[in-house]
CSV table of C-alpha atoms and ligand atoms in Angstrom, one decimal:
chain,number,residue,atom,x,y,z
P,1,UNK,CA,129.7,129.7,237.8
P,2,UNK,CA,127.3,129.0,241.1
P,3,UNK,CA,125.2,126.1,239.8
P,4,UNK,CA,125.8,123.2,238.0
P,5,UNK,CA,123.1,123.4,234.8
P,6,UNK,CA,122.0,120.3,232.7
P,7,UNK,CA,121.8,121.7,229.5
P,8,UNK,CA,120.7,120.1,226.3
P,9,UNK,CA,122.0,121.2,223.0
P,10,UNK,CA,119.7,120.9,219.7
P,11,UNK,CA,121.3,121.2,216.7
P,12,UNK,CA,125.0,120.5,218.4
P,13,UNK,CA,126.6,119.4,215.3
P,14,UNK,CA,126.1,122.5,213.2
P,15,UNK,CA,128.4,125.3,213.0
P,16,UNK,CA,127.2,126.8,216.1
P,17,UNK,CA,125.9,124.1,217.8
P,18,UNK,CA,128.8,122.4,218.5
P,19,UNK,CA,131.6,125.1,219.9
P,20,UNK,CA,128.2,125.8,222.1
P,21,UNK,CA,127.9,122.4,223.6
P,22,UNK,CA,131.6,122.6,224.2
P,23,UNK,CA,131.9,126.2,226.1
P,24,UNK,CA,129.3,125.4,228.0
P,25,UNK,CA,130.9,121.9,229.2
P,26,UNK,CA,133.9,123.7,229.7
P,27,UNK,CA,132.2,126.0,231.7
P,28,UNK,CA,131.3,123.2,234.3
P,29,UNK,CA,127.8,122.2,233.3
P,30,UNK,CA,126.5,119.1,232.3
P,31,UNK,CA,125.9,119.0,228.6
P,32,UNK,CA,123.7,116.7,226.3
P,33,UNK,CA,123.8,117.0,222.5
P,34,UNK,CA,121.3,116.3,220.1
P,35,UNK,CA,121.2,116.5,216.4
P,36,UNK,CA,119.9,114.1,213.0
P,37,UNK,CA,122.7,115.5,210.8
P,38,UNK,CA,120.7,117.2,208.3
P,39,UNK,CA,122.9,119.7,208.2
P,40,UNK,CA,125.8,117.2,206.8
P,41,UNK,CA,123.0,115.7,204.3
P,42,UNK,CA,122.3,119.7,202.8
P,43,UNK,CA,126.6,119.0,201.8
P,44,UNK,CA,126.0,116.0,200.0
P,45,UNK,CA,122.4,117.2,197.7
P,46,UNK,CA,124.6,120.7,197.3
P,47,UNK,CA,127.6,119.0,196.5
P,48,UNK,CA,129.7,121.5,198.7
P,49,UNK,CA,131.8,121.2,201.9
P,50,UNK,CA,132.8,122.8,204.9
P,51,UNK,CA,136.4,124.2,203.9
P,52,UNK,CA,137.6,122.8,207.2
P,53,UNK,CA,137.3,119.5,207.4
P,54,UNK,CA,134.8,118.3,210.7
P,55,UNK,CA,134.9,114.8,212.6
P,56,UNK,CA,132.0,112.9,212.9
P,57,UNK,CA,129.8,113.3,216.1
P,58,UNK,CA,130.9,110.7,217.7
P,59,UNK,CA,134.3,111.2,217.1
P,60,UNK,CA,134.2,114.7,218.3
P,61,UNK,CA,132.5,113.9,221.6
P,62,UNK,CA,135.2,111.0,222.1
P,63,UNK,CA,137.6,113.6,221.6
P,64,UNK,CA,136.1,116.6,224.1
P,65,UNK,CA,136.1,113.3,226.6
P,66,UNK,CA,139.9,112.8,226.3
P,67,UNK,CA,140.8,116.3,225.8
P,68,UNK,CA,138.9,117.7,228.9
P,69,UNK,CA,137.7,114.6,230.7
P,70,UNK,CA,134.1,115.3,230.6
P,71,UNK,CA,130.9,113.7,229.1
P,72,UNK,CA,128.5,114.7,226.5
P,73,UNK,CA,125.5,112.8,226.6
P,74,UNK,CA,124.3,111.8,223.0
P,75,UNK,CA,120.8,111.8,221.3
P,76,UNK,CA,120.4,111.1,217.3
P,77,UNK,CA,116.8,111.9,216.0
P,78,UNK,CA,114.7,114.6,214.6
P,79,UNK,CA,112.8,117.3,216.2
P,80,UNK,CA,110.2,116.5,214.0
P,81,UNK,CA,109.4,113.1,215.7
P,82,UNK,CA,107.7,113.7,218.7
P,83,UNK,CA,108.0,110.4,220.2
P,84,UNK,CA,112.0,111.4,220.1
P,85,UNK,CA,111.6,115.1,221.0
P,86,UNK,CA,109.7,113.7,224.1
P,87,UNK,CA,111.9,110.9,225.1
P,88,UNK,CA,115.2,113.2,224.6
P,89,UNK,CA,114.1,115.8,226.9
P,90,UNK,CA,112.1,113.4,229.6
P,91,UNK,CA,115.5,111.1,229.4
P,92,UNK,CA,117.8,114.2,229.7
P,93,UNK,CA,115.5,116.3,232.2
P,94,UNK,CA,117.3,119.4,231.4
P,95,UNK,CA,117.0,122.8,233.5
P,96,UNK,CA,117.8,124.4,229.9
P,97,UNK,CA,117.5,123.6,226.1
P,98,UNK,CA,119.0,125.5,223.5
P,99,UNK,CA,117.6,125.3,220.2
P,100,UNK,CA,119.7,125.5,216.7
P,101,UNK,CA,118.4,122.7,215.3
P,102,UNK,CA,116.8,124.0,212.2
P,103,UNK,CA,117.6,124.8,208.4
P,104,UNK,CA,119.1,128.2,208.5
P,105,UNK,CA,119.7,129.3,205.2
P,106,UNK,CA,117.5,131.9,203.3
P,107,UNK,CA,119.2,130.8,200.0
P,108,UNK,CA,118.3,127.4,200.6
P,109,UNK,CA,114.5,127.9,201.7
P,110,UNK,CA,113.9,129.7,198.6
P,111,UNK,CA,115.4,127.2,196.0
P,112,UNK,CA,112.0,126.3,195.1
P,113,UNK,CA,108.4,124.9,196.8
P,114,UNK,CA,110.0,121.8,198.1
P,115,UNK,CA,113.0,123.5,199.6
P,116,UNK,CA,110.7,126.1,201.1
P,117,UNK,CA,108.2,123.6,202.7
P,118,UNK,CA,110.9,121.9,204.1
P,119,UNK,CA,112.3,124.7,206.1
P,120,UNK,CA,109.0,125.7,207.6
P,121,UNK,CA,108.0,122.0,207.9
P,122,UNK,CA,111.2,121.0,209.6
P,123,UNK,CA,111.7,124.7,211.9
P,124,UNK,CA,108.0,124.8,212.9
P,125,UNK,CA,107.2,121.6,213.5
P,126,UNK,CA,110.4,120.8,215.5
P,127,UNK,CA,110.1,123.8,217.7
P,128,UNK,CA,106.2,122.8,218.2
P,129,UNK,CA,107.4,119.5,219.4
P,130,UNK,CA,109.8,120.8,221.6
P,131,UNK,CA,107.3,122.8,223.0
P,132,UNK,CA,105.2,119.9,223.9
P,133,UNK,CA,107.5,118.1,225.2
P,134,UNK,CA,108.7,120.9,227.7
P,135,UNK,CA,104.9,121.0,228.7
P,136,UNK,CA,105.0,117.6,229.2
P,137,UNK,CA,107.7,117.0,231.3
P,138,UNK,CA,108.9,120.0,233.2
P,139,UNK,CA,107.3,123.2,232.2
P,140,UNK,CA,110.3,125.1,234.3
P,141,UNK,CA,113.0,124.3,231.6
P,142,UNK,CA,113.6,127.2,230.1
P,143,UNK,CA,114.0,127.3,226.2
P,144,UNK,CA,116.6,129.1,224.5
P,145,UNK,CA,115.8,129.5,221.3
P,146,UNK,CA,117.9,130.8,218.4
P,147,UNK,CA,115.7,133.5,216.0
P,148,UNK,CA,117.5,135.7,213.8
P,149,UNK,CA,117.8,139.4,213.5
P,150,UNK,CA,115.9,138.7,210.0
P,151,UNK,CA,112.8,138.2,211.4
P,152,UNK,CA,112.3,142.2,211.8
P,153,UNK,CA,113.6,142.6,208.4
P,154,UNK,CA,114.6,146.6,208.1
P,155,UNK,CA,111.7,148.9,208.8
P,156,UNK,CA,112.2,152.5,209.0
P,157,UNK,CA,112.4,152.6,212.7
P,158,UNK,CA,114.4,151.6,215.6
P,159,UNK,CA,114.3,147.8,216.0
P,160,UNK,CA,113.6,147.2,219.8
P,161,UNK,CA,114.0,143.9,221.3
P,162,UNK,CA,111.0,141.9,220.6
P,163,UNK,CA,108.5,143.7,221.7
P,164,UNK,CA,107.1,147.5,221.3
P,165,UNK,CA,104.2,149.6,223.1
P,166,UNK,CA,102.3,151.0,220.9
P,167,UNK,CA,99.8,153.5,221.3
P,168,UNK,CA,96.7,153.3,218.8
P,169,UNK,CA,93.1,155.8,218.8
P,170,UNK,CA,94.7,156.5,222.4
P,171,UNK,CA,95.0,153.2,224.1
P,172,UNK,CA,98.2,151.8,224.8
P,173,UNK,CA,99.9,148.1,224.8
P,174,UNK,CA,102.8,146.0,224.6
P,175,UNK,CA,102.7,143.9,221.0
P,176,UNK,CA,105.3,141.8,219.5
P,177,UNK,CA,107.7,143.9,217.8
P,178,UNK,CA,106.0,143.8,214.1
P,179,UNK,CA,108.1,141.8,211.5
P,180,UNK,CA,108.6,141.9,208.4
P,181,UNK,CA,111.3,139.2,207.3
P,182,UNK,CA,113.2,138.4,203.4
P,183,UNK,CA,113.0,134.7,203.1
P,184,UNK,CA,110.9,131.6,203.9
P,185,UNK,CA,113.5,130.4,206.4
P,186,UNK,CA,113.2,133.9,208.0
P,187,UNK,CA,109.4,133.7,208.3
P,188,UNK,CA,109.7,130.1,210.0
P,189,UNK,CA,111.9,131.9,212.6
P,190,UNK,CA,109.1,134.4,212.8
P,191,UNK,CA,106.3,131.7,213.4
P,192,UNK,CA,108.6,129.7,215.5
P,193,UNK,CA,108.8,133.6,217.4
P,194,UNK,CA,104.8,133.6,217.6
P,195,UNK,CA,104.0,129.9,218.5
P,196,UNK,CA,106.8,130.0,221.6
P,197,UNK,CA,105.2,133.3,223.0
P,198,UNK,CA,101.6,131.3,222.7
P,199,UNK,CA,103.2,128.7,225.0
P,200,UNK,CA,104.7,131.0,227.4
P,201,UNK,CA,101.4,132.6,228.0
P,202,UNK,CA,98.8,129.0,227.8
P,203,UNK,CA,101.3,126.9,229.9
P,204,UNK,CA,103.7,129.5,231.5
P,205,UNK,CA,106.4,128.0,229.9
P,206,UNK,CA,110.0,130.5,230.1
P,207,UNK,CA,111.5,131.3,226.8
P,208,UNK,CA,114.5,133.3,225.3
P,209,UNK,CA,114.2,134.1,222.1
P,210,UNK,CA,117.7,135.4,220.5
P,211,UNK,CA,117.1,137.5,217.3
P,212,UNK,CA,121.0,136.7,216.3
P,213,UNK,CA,123.0,138.7,213.5
P,214,UNK,CA,124.8,137.1,211.2
P,215,UNK,CA,128.0,135.3,212.9
P,216,UNK,CA,131.4,135.0,211.6
P,217,UNK,CA,134.7,133.5,212.6
P,218,UNK,CA,135.3,129.5,213.3
P,219,UNK,CA,137.8,129.3,216.3
P,220,UNK,CA,136.7,128.8,220.0
P,221,UNK,CA,139.1,128.5,222.8
P,222,UNK,CA,137.8,124.9,223.3
P,223,UNK,CA,137.6,123.7,219.4
P,224,UNK,CA,141.2,125.1,219.1
P,225,UNK,CA,142.1,122.3,221.1
P,226,UNK,CA,142.2,119.7,218.6
P,227,UNK,CA,141.5,119.4,215.4
P,228,UNK,CA,138.7,117.1,215.7
P,229,UNK,CA,137.3,119.2,217.5
P,230,UNK,CA,137.1,122.0,214.6
P,231,UNK,CA,133.7,123.7,213.4
P,232,UNK,CA,132.5,123.9,210.0
P,233,UNK,CA,133.3,126.7,207.9
P,234,UNK,CA,130.6,127.6,205.2
P,235,UNK,CA,131.9,129.6,202.0
P,236,UNK,CA,129.6,128.7,199.9
P,237,UNK,CA,126.8,130.9,197.8
P,238,UNK,CA,123.6,128.9,199.9
P,239,UNK,CA,125.2,128.0,203.5
P,240,UNK,CA,128.3,130.6,203.5
P,241,UNK,CA,127.9,133.8,205.8
P,242,UNK,CA,129.1,137.0,204.2
P,243,UNK,CA,132.4,137.8,206.1
P,244,UNK,CA,134.0,134.0,205.8
P,245,UNK,CA,133.1,134.0,202.0
P,246,UNK,CA,134.8,137.1,201.5
P,247,UNK,CA,137.8,136.1,203.6
P,248,UNK,CA,137.7,133.2,200.8
P,249,UNK,CA,137.5,135.2,198.0
P,250,UNK,CA,140.5,137.7,198.9
P,251,UNK,CA,143.0,134.6,199.6
P,252,UNK,CA,142.0,133.6,196.5
P,253,UNK,CA,142.5,136.6,194.7
P,254,UNK,CA,139.0,136.9,193.3
P,255,UNK,CA,137.1,140.1,193.7
P,256,UNK,CA,134.8,139.9,196.9
P,257,UNK,CA,130.8,139.6,195.7
P,258,UNK,CA,128.9,142.2,196.9
P,259,UNK,CA,125.3,141.8,196.1
P,260,UNK,CA,123.3,145.4,194.6
P,261,UNK,CA,125.0,148.5,196.0
P,262,UNK,CA,126.1,146.3,199.2
P,263,UNK,CA,124.0,148.9,201.5
P,264,UNK,CA,121.9,146.6,202.9
P,265,UNK,CA,123.3,147.1,206.6
P,266,UNK,CA,122.9,144.0,209.2
P,267,UNK,CA,124.0,143.0,212.7
P,268,UNK,CA,126.8,140.8,213.4
P,269,UNK,CA,128.0,138.5,215.8
P,270,UNK,CA,131.6,136.8,216.4
P,271,UNK,CA,131.0,133.4,217.2
P,272,UNK,CA,133.2,133.6,220.5
P,273,UNK,CA,129.8,135.6,221.2
P,274,UNK,CA,127.1,133.4,220.4
P,275,UNK,CA,128.7,130.9,222.6
P,276,UNK,CA,129.0,133.6,225.9
P,277,UNK,CA,125.5,134.6,225.4
P,278,UNK,CA,124.1,131.2,225.2
P,279,UNK,CA,125.8,131.0,228.4
P,280,UNK,CA,124.2,134.3,229.9
P,281,UNK,CA,120.8,133.5,228.4
P,282,UNK,CA,120.7,130.0,230.9
P,283,UNK,CA,122.5,131.0,233.8
P,284,UNK,CA,120.0,134.2,233.6
P,285,UNK,CA,116.7,132.1,233.2
P,286,UNK,CA,113.5,134.1,232.1
P,287,UNK,CA,110.8,133.8,234.6
P,288,UNK,CA,108.1,131.4,234.5
P,289,UNK,CA,105.5,132.6,231.7
P,290,UNK,CA,107.7,135.0,230.2
P,291,UNK,CA,108.3,135.2,226.3
P,292,UNK,CA,112.3,137.3,226.5
P,293,UNK,CA,113.9,138.4,223.3
P,294,UNK,CA,117.4,139.5,223.0
P,295,UNK,CA,118.7,141.0,220.4
P,296,UNK,CA,121.8,138.7,219.7
P,297,UNK,CA,124.5,141.2,217.6
P,298,UNK,CA,127.3,143.4,219.1
P,299,UNK,CA,127.8,145.9,215.9
P,300,UNK,CA,125.8,146.7,212.2
P,301,UNK,CA,127.8,147.1,209.2
P,302,UNK,CA,126.6,147.3,205.6
P,303,UNK,CA,127.8,144.7,203.2
P,304,UNK,CA,130.0,147.2,201.5
P,305,UNK,CA,131.6,147.8,205.0
P,306,UNK,CA,132.4,144.3,205.2
P,307,UNK,CA,133.9,144.1,201.9
P,308,UNK,CA,136.0,147.1,202.5
P,309,UNK,CA,137.4,145.9,205.7
P,310,UNK,CA,138.5,143.0,204.6
P,311,UNK,CA,140.1,144.3,201.6
P,312,UNK,CA,141.7,146.8,203.9
P,313,UNK,CA,142.8,144.1,206.6
P,314,UNK,CA,144.1,141.5,203.4
P,315,UNK,CA,148.0,142.5,202.8
P,316,UNK,CA,147.6,142.0,198.8
P,317,UNK,CA,145.7,143.7,196.1
P,318,UNK,CA,141.7,143.3,196.7
P,319,UNK,CA,139.1,144.1,194.3
P,320,UNK,CA,135.2,144.5,195.0
P,321,UNK,CA,132.9,143.4,192.2
P,322,UNK,CA,128.9,144.8,192.6
P,323,UNK,CA,126.7,141.9,191.4
P,324,UNK,CA,123.0,141.8,190.6
P,325,UNK,CA,121.3,141.2,193.8
P,326,UNK,CA,119.6,138.0,193.3
P,327,UNK,CA,117.3,138.7,196.5
P,328,UNK,CA,114.4,141.1,196.9
P,329,UNK,CA,115.9,143.2,199.7
P,330,UNK,CA,116.6,147.0,200.4
P,331,UNK,CA,119.7,148.5,199.4
P,332,UNK,CA,119.7,151.6,201.1
P,333,UNK,CA,117.7,151.7,204.2
P,334,UNK,CA,117.4,153.3,207.4
P,335,UNK,CA,118.8,150.4,210.3
P,336,UNK,CA,119.1,151.4,213.8
P,337,UNK,CA,118.8,147.6,216.4
P,338,UNK,CA,119.0,147.6,220.3
P,339,UNK,CA,120.9,145.1,221.5
P,340,UNK,CA,121.7,145.8,225.6
P,341,UNK,CA,119.8,143.3,227.3
P,342,UNK,CA,122.9,140.8,226.9
P,343,UNK,CA,125.6,143.7,227.2
P,344,UNK,CA,123.5,144.3,230.7
P,345,UNK,CA,124.1,140.9,231.5
P,346,UNK,CA,127.6,140.8,231.2
P,347,UNK,CA,128.5,140.5,227.7
P,348,UNK,CA,131.8,142.0,226.6
P,349,UNK,CA,131.4,142.0,223.0
P,350,UNK,CA,134.6,140.9,220.6
P,351,UNK,CA,133.9,143.6,217.6
P,352,UNK,CA,135.1,143.0,214.6
P,353,UNK,CA,138.9,143.4,214.0
P,354,UNK,CA,142.1,143.1,212.1
P,355,UNK,CA,143.3,140.1,214.3
P,356,UNK,CA,139.9,138.2,213.6
P,357,UNK,CA,139.7,138.7,209.9
P,358,UNK,CA,144.0,137.7,209.4
P,359,UNK,CA,143.1,134.9,211.5
P,360,UNK,CA,140.5,133.9,208.6
P,361,UNK,CA,143.2,134.2,206.2
P,362,UNK,CA,145.8,131.8,207.9
P,363,UNK,CA,142.3,129.3,207.7
P,364,UNK,CA,141.6,130.0,204.4
P,365,UNK,CA,145.3,129.4,203.6
P,366,UNK,CA,145.7,126.4,205.7
P,367,UNK,CA,142.6,124.8,203.6
P,368,UNK,CA,143.4,126.6,200.4
P,369,UNK,CA,143.3,123.0,198.8
P,370,UNK,CA,139.9,122.4,199.6
P,371,UNK,CA,138.3,125.5,198.1
P,372,UNK,CA,135.7,125.5,195.0
P,373,UNK,CA,135.6,128.7,194.1
P,374,UNK,CA,132.0,127.9,191.5
P,375,UNK,CA,130.4,127.1,195.1
P,376,UNK,CA,130.7,130.8,195.7
P,377,UNK,CA,128.7,131.7,192.6
P,378,UNK,CA,124.8,132.7,193.9
P,379,UNK,CA,122.6,130.6,191.7
P,380,UNK,CA,118.9,131.0,193.7
P,381,UNK,CA,117.2,133.8,192.5
P,382,UNK,CA,114.3,135.1,194.7
P,383,UNK,CA,112.1,136.5,191.8
P,384,UNK,CA,112.1,132.9,190.2
P,385,UNK,CA,109.6,130.1,191.9
P,386,UNK,CA,112.0,127.2,191.1
P,387,UNK,CA,115.8,127.6,190.8
P,388,UNK,CA,116.8,123.9,189.8
P,389,UNK,CA,119.0,122.2,192.2
P,390,UNK,CA,121.3,121.3,189.8
P,391,UNK,CA,122.3,125.1,189.0
P,392,UNK,CA,123.1,125.7,192.3
P,393,UNK,CA,126.4,125.0,192.5
P,394,UNK,CA,126.7,124.3,188.8
B,1,NAD,P1,123.8,124.7,211.1
B,1,NAD,O1,123.3,124.5,210.0
B,1,NAD,O2,125.2,124.4,210.8
B,1,NAD,O3,123.5,123.7,211.9
B,1,NAD,C1,122.2,123.4,212.6
B,1,NAD,C2,122.1,122.1,213.0
B,1,NAD,O4,120.7,121.3,213.5
B,1,NAD,C3,122.7,121.0,212.1
B,1,NAD,O5,123.6,120.2,212.6
B,1,NAD,C4,121.3,120.2,211.7
B,1,NAD,O6,121.7,118.8,211.5
B,1,NAD,C5,120.2,120.0,213.0
B,1,NAD,N1,119.2,119.8,212.8
B,1,NAD,C6,118.5,120.9,211.9
B,1,NAD,N2,117.3,119.8,211.8
B,1,NAD,C7,117.0,118.9,212.7
B,1,NAD,C8,116.1,118.3,212.9
B,1,NAD,N3,114.6,118.2,212.4
B,1,NAD,N4,116.4,117.5,213.9
B,1,NAD,C9,118.0,117.5,214.8
B,1,NAD,N5,118.7,118.2,214.3
B,1,NAD,C10,118.4,119.2,213.4
B,1,NAD,O7,123.2,126.1,211.5
B,1,NAD,P2,124.6,127.4,212.5
B,1,NAD,O8,125.1,128.2,211.7
B,1,NAD,O9,124.8,126.7,213.6
B,1,NAD,O10,123.0,128.1,212.7
B,1,NAD,C11,122.5,127.5,214.1
B,1,NAD,C12,120.8,128.2,214.3
B,1,NAD,O11,121.5,129.7,214.7
B,1,NAD,C13,120.2,128.4,213.5
B,1,NAD,O12,118.6,127.8,214.0
B,1,NAD,C14,119.6,129.1,212.7
B,1,NAD,O13,119.2,129.7,212.1
B,1,NAD,C15,120.7,130.2,213.8
B,1,NAD,N6,121.3,131.5,213.2
B,1,NAD,C16,122.3,131.3,212.7
B,1,NAD,C17,123.0,132.5,211.9
B,1,NAD,C18,124.5,132.3,211.6
B,1,NAD,O14,125.1,133.1,211.2
B,1,NAD,N7,125.2,131.2,211.8
B,1,NAD,C19,122.7,133.1,212.3
B,1,NAD,C20,121.7,133.7,212.5
B,1,NAD,C21,120.8,133.0,213.2
């Protein structure tokens, strides 16, 4: 790294925000960490918890100081509070802001009206407050925003990195890639992308929208330094990501639960590559007025392929169960997503390997006594407008 940057990480108490903040700090940057602990609140609401115990935000920050000698400036508050956001941005004066701080579970947003409204208000209003805070404080602050590959859905054409050149009735323009997402959560990210692109166009802000694939894995070199630095590992049907859930099911000797035929193909990324992509994006900022989109994924696999890969890596016998799909989504579709920009900037991906999957099995064994198998049963049905909260993890 040539230059020390000031980087404010929003959502730094979460699954990805915490290891990314440590990674950036470990690379010599001055890092601020912000959160409102909404994620810990969803655990209480749903009656679930991370497989791996996680320390409090304060204890994490203090442990990092002990272990690395580096300070993290801490901001506790809610992005939907405009005064708080402006004060945090003006107080820390970052060169870059990494924005992870949203409600991120598709099933959570599909529970009922209240959860859909909460998700879109939290995500869209939080990001809008942030755009205003950047514009008012210093438009040269680079916004690095976490979007998702789910914004695109599964179109029957190649997925480009955010933009598409279209020729219509003999005229050509470069337009935002058309989006057809599959949940109110994913839609909140689409709305964010449009708001950010608009702010770049009218105020000259600079932004990188990272359309990230489904993340797997739990450890990074920094979180492995002390158990109090561990990040969360979710496996429940609402917040758990698919590969993490399959690892638990394999260890418990339960069938891996594939929704529908399992032909749904998704972009994936290792948690260590998430942190590296963020570093690359921060250290190579978008230009003034530029709305840049990178597809932050390293490979694509169908849900059935993921299940078979986990089953093959497990030393014992593993069955795969095909459940009625609670979601409304295509199960057999074309999927070809471009993801070259981050690799061109230097990303050297960790592709899914047996070693990584075996490390997840070991992690699950270590915390086996904390597993609540009933939390993995899908209870949120896309077609139902109201899923009683009590049914979610009943
Ligand atoms: P997470 O829920 O573990 O972390 C998000 C953090 O943001 C939480 O600590 C939460 O308390 C905080 N937060 C939420 N709303 C806030 C608000 N209004 N004010 C302040 N803090 C708030 O989620 P994650 O898995 O770490 O995901 C981080 C980001 O990456 C999300 O934007 C998500 O959409 C995106 N993403 C994640 C994945 C994945 O597989 N985990 C995949 C694609 C994209």
